Coordinates of C-alpha atoms in Angstrom, one line a residue:
X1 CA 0.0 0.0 0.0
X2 CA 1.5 3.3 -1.5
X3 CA 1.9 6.1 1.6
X4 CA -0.5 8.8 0.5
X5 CA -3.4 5.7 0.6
X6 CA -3.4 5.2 3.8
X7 CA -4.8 7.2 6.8
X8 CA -2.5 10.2 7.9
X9 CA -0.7 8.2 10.9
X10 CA -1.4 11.7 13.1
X11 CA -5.1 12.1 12.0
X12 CA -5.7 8.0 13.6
X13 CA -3.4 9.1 16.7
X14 CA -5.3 12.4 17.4
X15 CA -8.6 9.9 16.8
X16 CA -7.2 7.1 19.6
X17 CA -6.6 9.7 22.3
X18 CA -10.0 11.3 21.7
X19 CA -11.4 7.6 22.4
X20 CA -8.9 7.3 25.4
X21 CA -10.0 10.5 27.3
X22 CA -13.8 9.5 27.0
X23 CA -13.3 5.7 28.1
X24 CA -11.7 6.0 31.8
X25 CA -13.5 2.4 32.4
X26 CA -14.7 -0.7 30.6
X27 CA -18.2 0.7 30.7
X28 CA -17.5 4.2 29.0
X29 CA -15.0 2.1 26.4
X30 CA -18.1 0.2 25.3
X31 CA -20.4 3.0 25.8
X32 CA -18.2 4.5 23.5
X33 CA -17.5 2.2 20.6
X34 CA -21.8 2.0 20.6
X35 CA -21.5 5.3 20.0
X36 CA -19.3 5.0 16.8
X37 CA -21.0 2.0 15.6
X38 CA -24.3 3.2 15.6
X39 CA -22.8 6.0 13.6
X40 CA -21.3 3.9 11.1
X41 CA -24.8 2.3 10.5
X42 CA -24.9 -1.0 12.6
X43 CA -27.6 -2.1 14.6
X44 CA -27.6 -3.4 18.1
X45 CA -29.4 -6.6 18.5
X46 CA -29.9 -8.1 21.9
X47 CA -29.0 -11.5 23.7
X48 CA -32.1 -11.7 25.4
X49 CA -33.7 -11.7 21.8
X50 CA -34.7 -14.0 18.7
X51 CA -32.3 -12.7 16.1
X52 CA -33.2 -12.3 12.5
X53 CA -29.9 -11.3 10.6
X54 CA -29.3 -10.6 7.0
X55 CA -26.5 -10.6 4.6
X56 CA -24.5 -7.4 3.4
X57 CA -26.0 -6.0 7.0
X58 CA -23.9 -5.0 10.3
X59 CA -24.4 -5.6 14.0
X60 CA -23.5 -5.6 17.4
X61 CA -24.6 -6.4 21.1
X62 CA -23.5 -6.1 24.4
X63 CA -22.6 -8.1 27.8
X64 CA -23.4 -6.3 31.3
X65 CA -22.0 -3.3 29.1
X66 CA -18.4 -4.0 29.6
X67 CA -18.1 -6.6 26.9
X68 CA -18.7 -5.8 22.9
X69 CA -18.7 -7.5 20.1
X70 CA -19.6 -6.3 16.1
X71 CA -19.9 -8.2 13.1
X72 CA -20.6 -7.2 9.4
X73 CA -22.1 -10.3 7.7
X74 CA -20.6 -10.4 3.7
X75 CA -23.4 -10.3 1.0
X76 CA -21.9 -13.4 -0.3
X77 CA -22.1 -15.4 2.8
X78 CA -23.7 -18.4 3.7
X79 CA -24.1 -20.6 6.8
X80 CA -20.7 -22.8 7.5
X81 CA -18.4 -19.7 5.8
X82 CA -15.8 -18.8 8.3
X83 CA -15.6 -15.9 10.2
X84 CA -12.2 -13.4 10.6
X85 CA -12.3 -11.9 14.1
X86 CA -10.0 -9.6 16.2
X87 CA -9.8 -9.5 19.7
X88 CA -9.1 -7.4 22.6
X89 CA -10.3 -6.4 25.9
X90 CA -11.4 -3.5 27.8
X91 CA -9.9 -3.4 31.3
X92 CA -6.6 -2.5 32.5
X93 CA -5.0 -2.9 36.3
X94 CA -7.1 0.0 38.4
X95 CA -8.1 0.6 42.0
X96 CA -11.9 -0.1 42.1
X97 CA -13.7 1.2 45.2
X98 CA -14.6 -1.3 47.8
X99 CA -18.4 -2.5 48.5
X100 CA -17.7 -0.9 51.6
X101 CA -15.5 2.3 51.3
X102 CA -16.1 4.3 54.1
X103 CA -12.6 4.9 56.4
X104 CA -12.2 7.4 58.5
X105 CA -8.8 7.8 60.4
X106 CA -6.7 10.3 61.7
X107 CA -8.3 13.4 61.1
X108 CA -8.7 12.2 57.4
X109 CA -11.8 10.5 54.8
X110 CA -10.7 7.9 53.1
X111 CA -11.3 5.6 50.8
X112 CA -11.1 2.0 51.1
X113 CA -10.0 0.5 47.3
X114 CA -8.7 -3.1 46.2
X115 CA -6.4 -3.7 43.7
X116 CA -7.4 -5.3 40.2
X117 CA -4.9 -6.9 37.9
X118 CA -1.5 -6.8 38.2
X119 CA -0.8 -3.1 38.1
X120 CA 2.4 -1.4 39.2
X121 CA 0.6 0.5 42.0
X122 CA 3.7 2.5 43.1
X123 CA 3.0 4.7 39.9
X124 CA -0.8 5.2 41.7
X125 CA 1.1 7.4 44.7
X126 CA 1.3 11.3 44.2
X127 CA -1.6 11.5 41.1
X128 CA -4.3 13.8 40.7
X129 CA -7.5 10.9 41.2
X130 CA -10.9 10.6 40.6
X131 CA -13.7 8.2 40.3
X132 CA -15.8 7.0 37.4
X133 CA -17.8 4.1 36.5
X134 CA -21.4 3.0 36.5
X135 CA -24.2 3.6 39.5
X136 CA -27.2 1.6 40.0
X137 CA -29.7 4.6 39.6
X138 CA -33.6 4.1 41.5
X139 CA -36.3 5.9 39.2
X140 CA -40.0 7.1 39.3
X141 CA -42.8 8.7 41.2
X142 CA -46.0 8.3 42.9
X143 CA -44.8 4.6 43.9
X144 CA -43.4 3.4 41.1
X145 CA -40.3 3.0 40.5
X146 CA -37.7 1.3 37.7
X147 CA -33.9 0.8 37.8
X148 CA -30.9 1.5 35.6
X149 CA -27.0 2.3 35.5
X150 CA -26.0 5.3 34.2
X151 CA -22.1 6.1 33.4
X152 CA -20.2 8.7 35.6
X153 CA -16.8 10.4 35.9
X154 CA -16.4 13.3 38.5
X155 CA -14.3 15.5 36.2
X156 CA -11.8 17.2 38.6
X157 CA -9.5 15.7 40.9
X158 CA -10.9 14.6 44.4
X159 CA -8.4 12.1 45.7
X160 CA -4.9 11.3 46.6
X161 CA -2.6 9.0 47.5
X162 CA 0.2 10.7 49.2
X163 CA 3.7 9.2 49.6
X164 CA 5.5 9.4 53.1
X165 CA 8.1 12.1 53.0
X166 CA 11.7 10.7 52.8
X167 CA 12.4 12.2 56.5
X168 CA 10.4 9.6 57.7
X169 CA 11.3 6.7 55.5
X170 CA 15.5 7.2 54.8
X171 CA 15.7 3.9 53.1
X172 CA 12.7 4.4 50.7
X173 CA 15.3 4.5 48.0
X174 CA 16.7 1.4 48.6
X175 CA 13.6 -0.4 47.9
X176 CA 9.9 1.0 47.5
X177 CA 7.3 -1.9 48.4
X178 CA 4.0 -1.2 48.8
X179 CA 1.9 -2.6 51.4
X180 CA -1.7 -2.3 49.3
X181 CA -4.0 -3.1 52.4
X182 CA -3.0 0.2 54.3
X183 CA -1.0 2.2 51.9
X184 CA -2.8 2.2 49.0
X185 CA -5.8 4.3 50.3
X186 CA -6.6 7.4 48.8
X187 CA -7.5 10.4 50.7
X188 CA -10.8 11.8 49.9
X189 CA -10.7 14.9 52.6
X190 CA -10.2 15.7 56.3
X191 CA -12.9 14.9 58.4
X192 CA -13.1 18.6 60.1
X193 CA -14.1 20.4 56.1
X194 CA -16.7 17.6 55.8
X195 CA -17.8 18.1 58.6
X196 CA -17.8 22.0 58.3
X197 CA -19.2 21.4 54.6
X198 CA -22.4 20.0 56.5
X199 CA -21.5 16.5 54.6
X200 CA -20.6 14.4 57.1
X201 CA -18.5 14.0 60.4
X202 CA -17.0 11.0 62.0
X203 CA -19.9 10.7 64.9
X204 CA -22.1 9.8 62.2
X205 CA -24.4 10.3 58.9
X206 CA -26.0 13.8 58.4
X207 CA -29.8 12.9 59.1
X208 CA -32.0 13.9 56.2
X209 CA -35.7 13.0 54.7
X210 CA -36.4 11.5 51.5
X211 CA -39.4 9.6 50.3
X212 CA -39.6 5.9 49.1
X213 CA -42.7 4.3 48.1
X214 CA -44.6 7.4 49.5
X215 CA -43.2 7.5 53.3
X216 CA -40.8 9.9 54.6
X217 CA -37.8 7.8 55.5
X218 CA -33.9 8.1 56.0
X219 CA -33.2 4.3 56.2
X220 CA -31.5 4.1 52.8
X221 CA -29.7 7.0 53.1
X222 CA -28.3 5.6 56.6
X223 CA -27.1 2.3 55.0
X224 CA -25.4 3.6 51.8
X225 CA -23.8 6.6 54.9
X226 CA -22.8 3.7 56.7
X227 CA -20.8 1.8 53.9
X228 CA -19.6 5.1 51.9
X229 CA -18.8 8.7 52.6
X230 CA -22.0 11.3 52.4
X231 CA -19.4 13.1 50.7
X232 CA -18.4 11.0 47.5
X233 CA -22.3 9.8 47.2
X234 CA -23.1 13.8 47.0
X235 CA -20.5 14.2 44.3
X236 CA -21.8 10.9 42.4
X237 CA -25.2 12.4 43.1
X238 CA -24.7 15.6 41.6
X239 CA -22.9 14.4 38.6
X240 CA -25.4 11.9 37.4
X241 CA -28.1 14.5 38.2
X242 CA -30.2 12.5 40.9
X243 CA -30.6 12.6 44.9
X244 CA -27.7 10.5 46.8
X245 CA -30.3 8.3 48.5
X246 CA -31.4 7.1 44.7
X247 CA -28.2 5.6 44.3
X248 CA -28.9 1.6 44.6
X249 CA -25.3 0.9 44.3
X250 CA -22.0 1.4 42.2
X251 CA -19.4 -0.3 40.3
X252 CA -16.4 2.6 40.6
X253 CA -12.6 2.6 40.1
X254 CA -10.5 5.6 40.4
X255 CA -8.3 6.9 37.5
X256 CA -5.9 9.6 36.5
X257 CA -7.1 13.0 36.1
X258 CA -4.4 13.6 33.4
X259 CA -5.6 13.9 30.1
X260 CA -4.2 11.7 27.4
X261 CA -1.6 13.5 25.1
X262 CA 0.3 13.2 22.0
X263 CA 3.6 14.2 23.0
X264 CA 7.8 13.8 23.0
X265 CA 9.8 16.3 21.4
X266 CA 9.0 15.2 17.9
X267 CA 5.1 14.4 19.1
X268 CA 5.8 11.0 18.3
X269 CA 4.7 9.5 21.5
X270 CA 1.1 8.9 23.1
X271 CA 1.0 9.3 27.2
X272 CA -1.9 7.7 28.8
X273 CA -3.2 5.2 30.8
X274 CA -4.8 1.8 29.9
X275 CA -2.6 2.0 26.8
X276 CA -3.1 -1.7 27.3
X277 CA -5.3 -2.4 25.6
X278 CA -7.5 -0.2 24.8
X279 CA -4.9 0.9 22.1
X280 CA -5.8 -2.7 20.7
X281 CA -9.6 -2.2 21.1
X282 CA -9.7 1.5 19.7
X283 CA -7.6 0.3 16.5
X284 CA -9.8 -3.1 15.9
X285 CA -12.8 -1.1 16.3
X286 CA -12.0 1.4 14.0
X287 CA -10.7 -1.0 11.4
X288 CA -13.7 -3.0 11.1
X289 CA -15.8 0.4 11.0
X290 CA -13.7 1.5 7.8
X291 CA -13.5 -1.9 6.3
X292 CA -17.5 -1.7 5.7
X293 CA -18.1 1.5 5.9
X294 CA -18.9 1.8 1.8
X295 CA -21.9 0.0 0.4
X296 CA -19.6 -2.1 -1.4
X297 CA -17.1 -2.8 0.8
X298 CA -19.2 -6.3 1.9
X299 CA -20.5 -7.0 -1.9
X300 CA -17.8 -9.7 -2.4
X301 CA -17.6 -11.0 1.1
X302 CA -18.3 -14.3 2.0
X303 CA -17.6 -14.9 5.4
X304 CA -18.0 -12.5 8.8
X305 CA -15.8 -9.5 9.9
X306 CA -15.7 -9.4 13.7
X307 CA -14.6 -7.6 16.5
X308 CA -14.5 -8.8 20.1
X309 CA -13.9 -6.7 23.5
X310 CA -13.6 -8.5 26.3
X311 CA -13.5 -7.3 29.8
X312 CA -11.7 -9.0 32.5
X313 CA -8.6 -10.0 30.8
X314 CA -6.9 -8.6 33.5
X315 CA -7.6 -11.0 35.8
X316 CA -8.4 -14.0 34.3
X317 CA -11.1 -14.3 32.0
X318 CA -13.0 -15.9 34.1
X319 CA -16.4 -13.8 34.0
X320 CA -19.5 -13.8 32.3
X321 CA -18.3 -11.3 30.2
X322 CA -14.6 -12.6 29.3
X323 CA -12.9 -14.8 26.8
X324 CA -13.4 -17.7 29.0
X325 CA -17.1 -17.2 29.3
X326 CA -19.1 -18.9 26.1
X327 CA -19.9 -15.6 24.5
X328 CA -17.7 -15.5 21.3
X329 CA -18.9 -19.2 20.5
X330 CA -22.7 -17.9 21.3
X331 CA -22.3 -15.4 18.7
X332 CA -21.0 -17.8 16.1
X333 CA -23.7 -20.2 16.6
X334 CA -26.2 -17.5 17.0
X335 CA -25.4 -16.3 13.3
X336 CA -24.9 -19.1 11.9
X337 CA -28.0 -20.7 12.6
X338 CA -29.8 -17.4 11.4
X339 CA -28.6 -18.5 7.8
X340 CA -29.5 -22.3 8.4
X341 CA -30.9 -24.5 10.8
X342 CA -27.8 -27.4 10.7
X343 CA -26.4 -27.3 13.9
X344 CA -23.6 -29.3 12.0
X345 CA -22.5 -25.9 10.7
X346 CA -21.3 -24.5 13.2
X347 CA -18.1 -26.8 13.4
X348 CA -17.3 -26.5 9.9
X349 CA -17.7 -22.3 10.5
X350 CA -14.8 -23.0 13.5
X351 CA -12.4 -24.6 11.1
X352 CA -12.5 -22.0 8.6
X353 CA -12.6 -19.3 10.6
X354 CA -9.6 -16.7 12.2
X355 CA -8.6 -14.8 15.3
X356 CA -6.2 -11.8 15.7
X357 CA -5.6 -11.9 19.7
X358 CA -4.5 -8.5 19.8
X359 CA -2.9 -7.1 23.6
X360 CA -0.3 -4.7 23.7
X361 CA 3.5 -6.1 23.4
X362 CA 6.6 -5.1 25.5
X363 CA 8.8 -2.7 23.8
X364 CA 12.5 -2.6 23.9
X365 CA 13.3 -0.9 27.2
X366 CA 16.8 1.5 26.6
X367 CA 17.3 1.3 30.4
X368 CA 16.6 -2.0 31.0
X369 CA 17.7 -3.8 27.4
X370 CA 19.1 -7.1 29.7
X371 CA 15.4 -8.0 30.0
X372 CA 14.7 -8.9 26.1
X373 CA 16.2 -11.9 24.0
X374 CA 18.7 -10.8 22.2
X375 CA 17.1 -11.6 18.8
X376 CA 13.5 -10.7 19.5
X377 CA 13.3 -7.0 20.5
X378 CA 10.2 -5.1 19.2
X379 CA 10.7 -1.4 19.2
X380 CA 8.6 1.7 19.2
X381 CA 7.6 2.7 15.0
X382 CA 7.9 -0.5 14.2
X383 CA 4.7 -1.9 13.7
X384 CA 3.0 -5.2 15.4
X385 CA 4.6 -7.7 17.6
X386 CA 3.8 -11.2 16.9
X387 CA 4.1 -13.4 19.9
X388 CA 5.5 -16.5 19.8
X389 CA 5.5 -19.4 23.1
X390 CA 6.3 -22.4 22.7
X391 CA 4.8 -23.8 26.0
X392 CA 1.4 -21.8 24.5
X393 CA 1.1 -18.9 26.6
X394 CA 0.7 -17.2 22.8
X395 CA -1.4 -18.8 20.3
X396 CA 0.9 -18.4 17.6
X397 CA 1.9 -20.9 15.3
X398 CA 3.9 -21.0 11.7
X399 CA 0.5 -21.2 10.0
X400 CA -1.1 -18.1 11.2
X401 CA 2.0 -16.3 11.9
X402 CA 2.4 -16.5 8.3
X403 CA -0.6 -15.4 7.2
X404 CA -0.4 -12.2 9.3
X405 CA 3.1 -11.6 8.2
X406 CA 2.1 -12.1 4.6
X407 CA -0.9 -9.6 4.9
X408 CA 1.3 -6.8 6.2
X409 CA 4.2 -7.4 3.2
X410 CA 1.5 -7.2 0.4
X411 CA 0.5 -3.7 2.4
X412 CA 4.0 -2.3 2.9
X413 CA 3.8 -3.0 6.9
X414 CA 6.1 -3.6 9.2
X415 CA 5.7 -6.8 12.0
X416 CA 8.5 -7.5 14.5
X417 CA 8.4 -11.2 16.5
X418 CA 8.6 -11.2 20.0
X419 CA 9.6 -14.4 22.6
X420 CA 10.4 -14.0 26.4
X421 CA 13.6 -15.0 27.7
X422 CA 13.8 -18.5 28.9
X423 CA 15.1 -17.4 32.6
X424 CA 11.5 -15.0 32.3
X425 CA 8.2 -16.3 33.1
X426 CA 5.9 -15.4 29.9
X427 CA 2.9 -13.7 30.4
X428 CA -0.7 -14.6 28.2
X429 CA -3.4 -13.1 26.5
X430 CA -7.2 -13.9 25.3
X431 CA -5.5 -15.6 22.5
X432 CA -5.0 -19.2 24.2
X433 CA -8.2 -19.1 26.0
X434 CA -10.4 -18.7 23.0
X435 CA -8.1 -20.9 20.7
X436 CA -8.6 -23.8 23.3
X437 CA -12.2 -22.9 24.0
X438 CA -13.4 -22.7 20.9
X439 CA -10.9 -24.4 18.3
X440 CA -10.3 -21.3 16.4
X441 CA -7.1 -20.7 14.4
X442 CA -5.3 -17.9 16.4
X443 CA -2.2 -15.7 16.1
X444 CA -0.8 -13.6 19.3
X445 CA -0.1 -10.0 18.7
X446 CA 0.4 -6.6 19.9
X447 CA 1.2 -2.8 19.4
X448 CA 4.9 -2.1 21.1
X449 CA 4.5 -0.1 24.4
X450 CA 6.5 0.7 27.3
X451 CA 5.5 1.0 31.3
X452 CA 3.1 -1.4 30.8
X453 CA 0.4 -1.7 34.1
X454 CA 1.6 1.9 34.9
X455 CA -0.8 5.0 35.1
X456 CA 0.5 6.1 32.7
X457 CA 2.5 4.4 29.8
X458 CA 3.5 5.1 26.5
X459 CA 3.6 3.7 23.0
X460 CA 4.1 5.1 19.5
X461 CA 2.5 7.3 17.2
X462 CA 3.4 5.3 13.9
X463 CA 2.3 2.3 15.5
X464 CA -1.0 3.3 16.4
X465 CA -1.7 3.6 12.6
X466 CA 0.4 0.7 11.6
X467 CA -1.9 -1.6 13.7
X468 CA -5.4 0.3 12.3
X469 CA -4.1 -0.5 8.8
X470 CA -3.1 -3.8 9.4
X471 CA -6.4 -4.6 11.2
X472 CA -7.9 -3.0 8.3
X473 CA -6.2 -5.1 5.5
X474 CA -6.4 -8.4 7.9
X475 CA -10.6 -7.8 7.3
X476 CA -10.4 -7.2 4.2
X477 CA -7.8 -10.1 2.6
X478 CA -8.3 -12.8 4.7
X479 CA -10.9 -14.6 2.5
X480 CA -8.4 -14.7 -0.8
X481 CA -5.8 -15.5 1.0
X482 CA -6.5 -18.3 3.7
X483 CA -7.9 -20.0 0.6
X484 CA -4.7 -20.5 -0.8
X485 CA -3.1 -22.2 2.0
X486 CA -3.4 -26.0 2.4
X487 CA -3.3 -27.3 5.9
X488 CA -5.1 -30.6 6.9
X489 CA -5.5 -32.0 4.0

């Protein structure tokens, strides 16, 4: 592919960041992608629902609104044509608020938090925090009332966690370990403001009315005062535009107030957090957009372009909502017995069908260059990492390695190949969990990046668009060329 055909690298960049300073949680990542899919003409259908599908047309649906997954259906296809997906997820290591928050200690609010996924929680001390996520939000009048979660972020900074001054630790720079059960609490405010601010005060919750089913009544007030402070349910309160005693409950994690940048001397770095992955998940997203965006992009088609964002990759996969979970094989079934009753189908579809497990990859670290092989060291501008394992902690194999690899040379893309060092324990991805799960052909791979499970890490400008247009290309030359390889035969 000639330069001046492709996307201006910058334009893709300055598109990611705008998609990573709206999604500061799983929730507002897939709240967002909705957005953009809706706008690119596909339709949501539900789980709960019969659905009737049709050729040439484009879809998506939702899991407990942290999981997403699109699919345009090719105008040539027909039931037991395979299906070429790419996958991500939609979490990164955060500090999500406990079911009970509420500490109060030496003069101070606090905020009681426990740790998901394997994040490098020093880099949490010293940063300007907030809170965002999704609240369980009780509706309706004159006795009748409805639920529903609505998505919030308290814009401005409202927490810290401070470090302890070096006078009182000399040997801190020997050796910072964090003890995440008592250090890793953020301060919300001192108890003598709240308590000035009318809010609340350690003797207690402030006592006020409010009417449930008709009778005057402070009781759920009390319990939600007794588990969290009066002062973050008034802030959660007044940003979602409701009274703090309709709050039912909350799923909340606090996040940098530090906007995303493109930056470096030469502006050809991005700084942000959750880099990993939703670097992966913007760049998927946007490639399967663009690859059916014209009416005729799907007129030759025969098989299913997919995209699949997981949430809880972090920590396993083991949700309703992650790769472990059946919901990638739901959908495959699901649409392929909208196009034909043979249940028989649906492992013939397997077998011809293709995964991109695509998660962030470890970039060469200048400082630290002892902790890469010598031969396999991915570097920043220099396009996808393919991960190899031999002991299957990546998917990869010479099959669809090669068929990645020969994707990006007919495009003019760069890959680079990435293997842990032998005296290094290798870490994993979606990709083995849904190639074992579901028998689907799968190669590991990944945008370069450094400070990985930091706050805030860094990756490339170049390789931001080098992963959209690969992505892009992937959906739409997979069909030609997978039928010119002979495997199993």
């Amino acid at each position: 592919m000639a330069k001046d055909e492709r996307n201006d690298g910058s334009s893709v960049a300055a598109d990611f960041v705008n998609f990573l300073n709206v999604s500061p949680t799983a929730f507002h990542a897939v709240d967002e992608a909705k957005k953009r899919l809706r706008g690119a003409g596909y339709e949501q259908v539900s789980e709960r629902e019969v659905w009737t599908l049709e050729a040439g047309k484009k879809y998506f649906f939702t899991r407990n609104h942290s999981t997403i997954v699109a699919f345009a259906i090719g105008k040539k296809y027909v039931a037991g044509n395979g299906f070429h997906i790419i996958g991500a997820h939609t979490d990164s290591p955060c500090l999500k608020l406990k079911p009970i928050s509420k500490i109060a200690k030496g003069g101070y609010l606090e905020v009681g938090v426990q740790t998901y996924g394997g994040g490098l929680w020093h880099t949490w001390f010293d940063r300007d925090l907030t809170v965002a996520g999704r609240v369980i939000i009780r509706e309706g009048k004159d006795g009748n009332f409805s639920y529903s979660h609505r998505l919030v972020k308290i814009g401005e900074p409202i927490m810290r966690i401070p470090t302890l001054a070096i006078h009182l630790d000399r040997g801190v720079n020997d050796g910072f370990k964090v003890n995440t059960q008592t250090q890793l609490v953020p301060v919300l405010a001192t108890s003598i403001k709240a308590e000035l601010n009318k809010v609340v005060s350690e003797n207690g919750p402030v006592e006020t009315e409010s009417s449930i089913d008709g009778k005057k009544s402070n009781e759920k007030s009390s319990i939600n005062n007794q588990k969290h402070h009066s002062l973050l349910l008034q802030l959660l309160a007044d940003e979602v535009g409701c009274e703090p005693d309709d709050i039912g409950d909350f799923e909340l994690q606090t996040c940098d107030t530090q906007p995303s940048v493109i930056a470096g001397a030469t502006k050809e770095f991005i700084y942000s957090g959750r880099l990993d992955n939703l670097c992966m998940s913007f760049c998927s997203l946007k490639a399967l957009i663009d690859a059916t965006s014209s009416e005729s992009s799907l007129e030759n088609e025969t098989g299913v372009r997919m995209v699949a964002l997981f949430d809880h990759e972090e920590v396993g996969s083991n949700s309703a909502q992650g790769a472990g979970s059946p919901v990638m094989l739901d959908a495959l079934s699901r649409i392929t017995s909208s196009f034909s009753p043979d249940v028989k189908l649906l492992e013939k579809t397997i077998q011809k069908s293709f995964l991109v497990s695509a998660d962030m990859a470890h970039a060469l670290h200048p400082n630290y260059m002892d902790k890469h092989e010598e031969n396999h060291q991915p570097k920043l501008h220099g396009g996808l990492v393919i991960k190899h394992n031999a002991n299957q902690r990546y998917a990869t194999n010479a099959v669809t390695s090669f068929i990645f690899k020969e994707i990006a040379i007919k495009h003019n893309l760069p890959t680079q190949d990435f293997v842990v060092r032998n005296d290094m324990p290798c870490g994993s991805t979606i990709g083995p969990i849904l190639a074992s799960g579901v028998g689907i052909r799968t190669v590991d791979v990944g945008a370069p990046q450094l400070s990985m499970h930091s706050i805030r890490e860094m990756c490339g400008v170049d390789d931001v668009n080098y992963s959209y247009e690969h992505f892009k290309a992937f959906y739409q030359e997979f069909c030609h060329l997978d039928a010119k390889i002979a495997v199993d035969i």
